[in-house]
């Protein structure tokens, strides 16, 4: 679809986008490893926050540092860095998530030259007052240190403005997600995926204007739905495989909602900017659906997914997870059980870095959808 | 019976570590106490191996360690079945095999001791890994009991004030949690007493491990894997102190009598990561066959890795830093420094690294440590891939070949 074209371009080659952006703006690019890197602070520091997601090239160099039993996101990201393909990066931010990312941070710091290296050691338990206090404190320190590294000061005004931009982006993107849910035929899964992917690497102001006009255009173009196919919710760990959506939708069904950190979760929740802005940012992290590497109560993620499936009137849930992803691996059985208890059919697909050429995924995917 | 065999039997008797029997008795009593806790009106808490156990002991709660249980399951070769059972329950085969074994065991009360006693509460400290957090969530759902999380952010390169304050806040919450679930006020005086015993035990354990600086070493890392159990499970008790004192005495006696762990110790090696529980005997024999003794390891010494932060006159407050700054909760470069200093202290001629599929925080980064140790200490390093409990990930012939080749390298490098 025409309106998504720009997103497809960027998503297909984020590196070229970043290089051109640098040339155009003379700005700096800060790479991040997960959705817990505070967008608002990066934006307030006037840098391009750039989420790294694995590699599309074969993994060779990273094998000298990481065992074969680490996930391809971790191995792929290191491969990109070691191969020198991140030459446009001026600094890296490692938010604390899973054990693998935490070790990747060490290995990266010891072996890779991608400018400055910052560890943002976030709490893992996001339910307590103590962790909110701690997160607030380290976000503030992070902003100060980031400013020092860049030779600028992140002012309250700049942070306030950045929060407002990020919130507007989130609102616009969530409008588009809501529309997809209401009128599934309005866009293809790959379109939405490209839009989300672009949102993690594009100049946020440019992105905001694109998603805002897109939301408005789509809403007027697709007031009602004629869609009677199967409605699928996609959930699970990190996923950067646009082909998946095509395979699913070739069956005539549509992805109507997702719970992926490289999907809607990236944009969920609004930062309510009153009082301490760092606390406001921390509050959002504490209240949105968490990544499986974080703790937010014993059933929070399961309940959220059941609710998502119900609200989006899903016929089934497809779980995608990267092989060797521990946090997801521990959550999956109970979440699946909760879906079963609520009569929501689901199926797990474990993936490495790309779809196997043998068509196995296609076959299982079709079988699942036919069964719904 | 020939005199030769007789002599061999006598030699075997002479070189056996006597304390082994005491240890078995203590562990049996400990597990009986734990399993009959309810009848005796005592509460049971499951706690992670790196977690602050002293407050539990001060409150008369019996601590139980699923990881120690996991080790027993591994050593008795019961893990493969339990892991397969966990996989049937939907848990991926790539998850930590302690966690898989324990999760499956809880549902069938299987394993070597018919399952652990049911917990009244769970205490999870993530200073060793993020896996325990997820694992304890699973058990908290299964047993429907309260879960206390002590969240200790990793100290990649620095230990920040903010993180100190955060962990300190949580220690206060921990005391409140115990007061609530034990129904009595927290006994701070008792905690200081327990803390002193804990420190004493840790120091004695370190002293036991240090006896291997002698040539020949009176014990090996394989012995340490066995005698470790008490510093994990009974840290903070007089029992552990007495036991390690006796073990230390026995080791010193062996040193004076030149009784060695490996009959003809020629080569001294260091071990990294958890043991391969179901093959300790085989590995021990294989190395001994090369006249090599594993004189030190990063695993059993981890329980004294934060001694320098603990203060016996202010145990409560020093726990904050002590439990935050343990070996696994630091950066890979800091770990490499520690390995280097151990190679130096114990005069190791080589390093054997168990690349453990189960344990990512311990294993990812090993290749870098390998390179650093080779370069800076100039000793050969072997990385062998296995798993601590799940023997389906162990290839004996391949590992045999690699060890043989490695030993040749070490010999050539002596
Ligand atoms: S996919 Fe899983 S294991 Fe890999 S980086 Fe993400 S959370 Fe960690
Ligand atoms: S073996 Fe590793 S992953 Fe498993 S519980 Fe222990 S520290 Fe955690």
PDB file of C-alpha atoms in Angstrom, chain A residues 45 142-154:
ATOM      1  CA  UNK A  45      19.542  14.554  23.748  1.00  0.00           C
ATOM      2  CA  UNK A 142      21.551   8.078  32.608  1.00  0.00           C
ATOM      3  CA  UNK A 143      20.342  11.405  31.202  1.00  0.00           C
ATOM      4  CA  UNK A 144      23.150  13.252  32.929  1.00  0.00           C
ATOM      5  CA  UNK A 145      25.822  10.845  31.761  1.00  0.00           C
ATOM      6  CA  UNK A 146      24.460  10.715  28.250  1.00  0.00           C
ATOM      7  CA  UNK A 147      24.595  14.517  28.161  1.00  0.00           C
ATOM      8  CA  UNK A 148      28.196  14.412  29.343  1.00  0.00           C
ATOM      9  CA  UNK A 149      29.155  11.939  26.651  1.00  0.00           C
ATOM     10  CA  UNK A 150      27.518  14.058  23.986  1.00  0.00           C
ATOM     11  CA  UNK A 151      28.707  17.367  25.362  1.00  0.00           C
ATOM     12  CA  UNK A 152      25.227  18.735  25.911  1.00  0.00           C
ATOM     13  CA  UNK A 153      22.816  19.139  28.747  1.00  0.00           C
ATOM     14  CA  UNK A 154      19.435  17.501  28.675  1.00  0.00           C
TER      15      UNK A 154
END
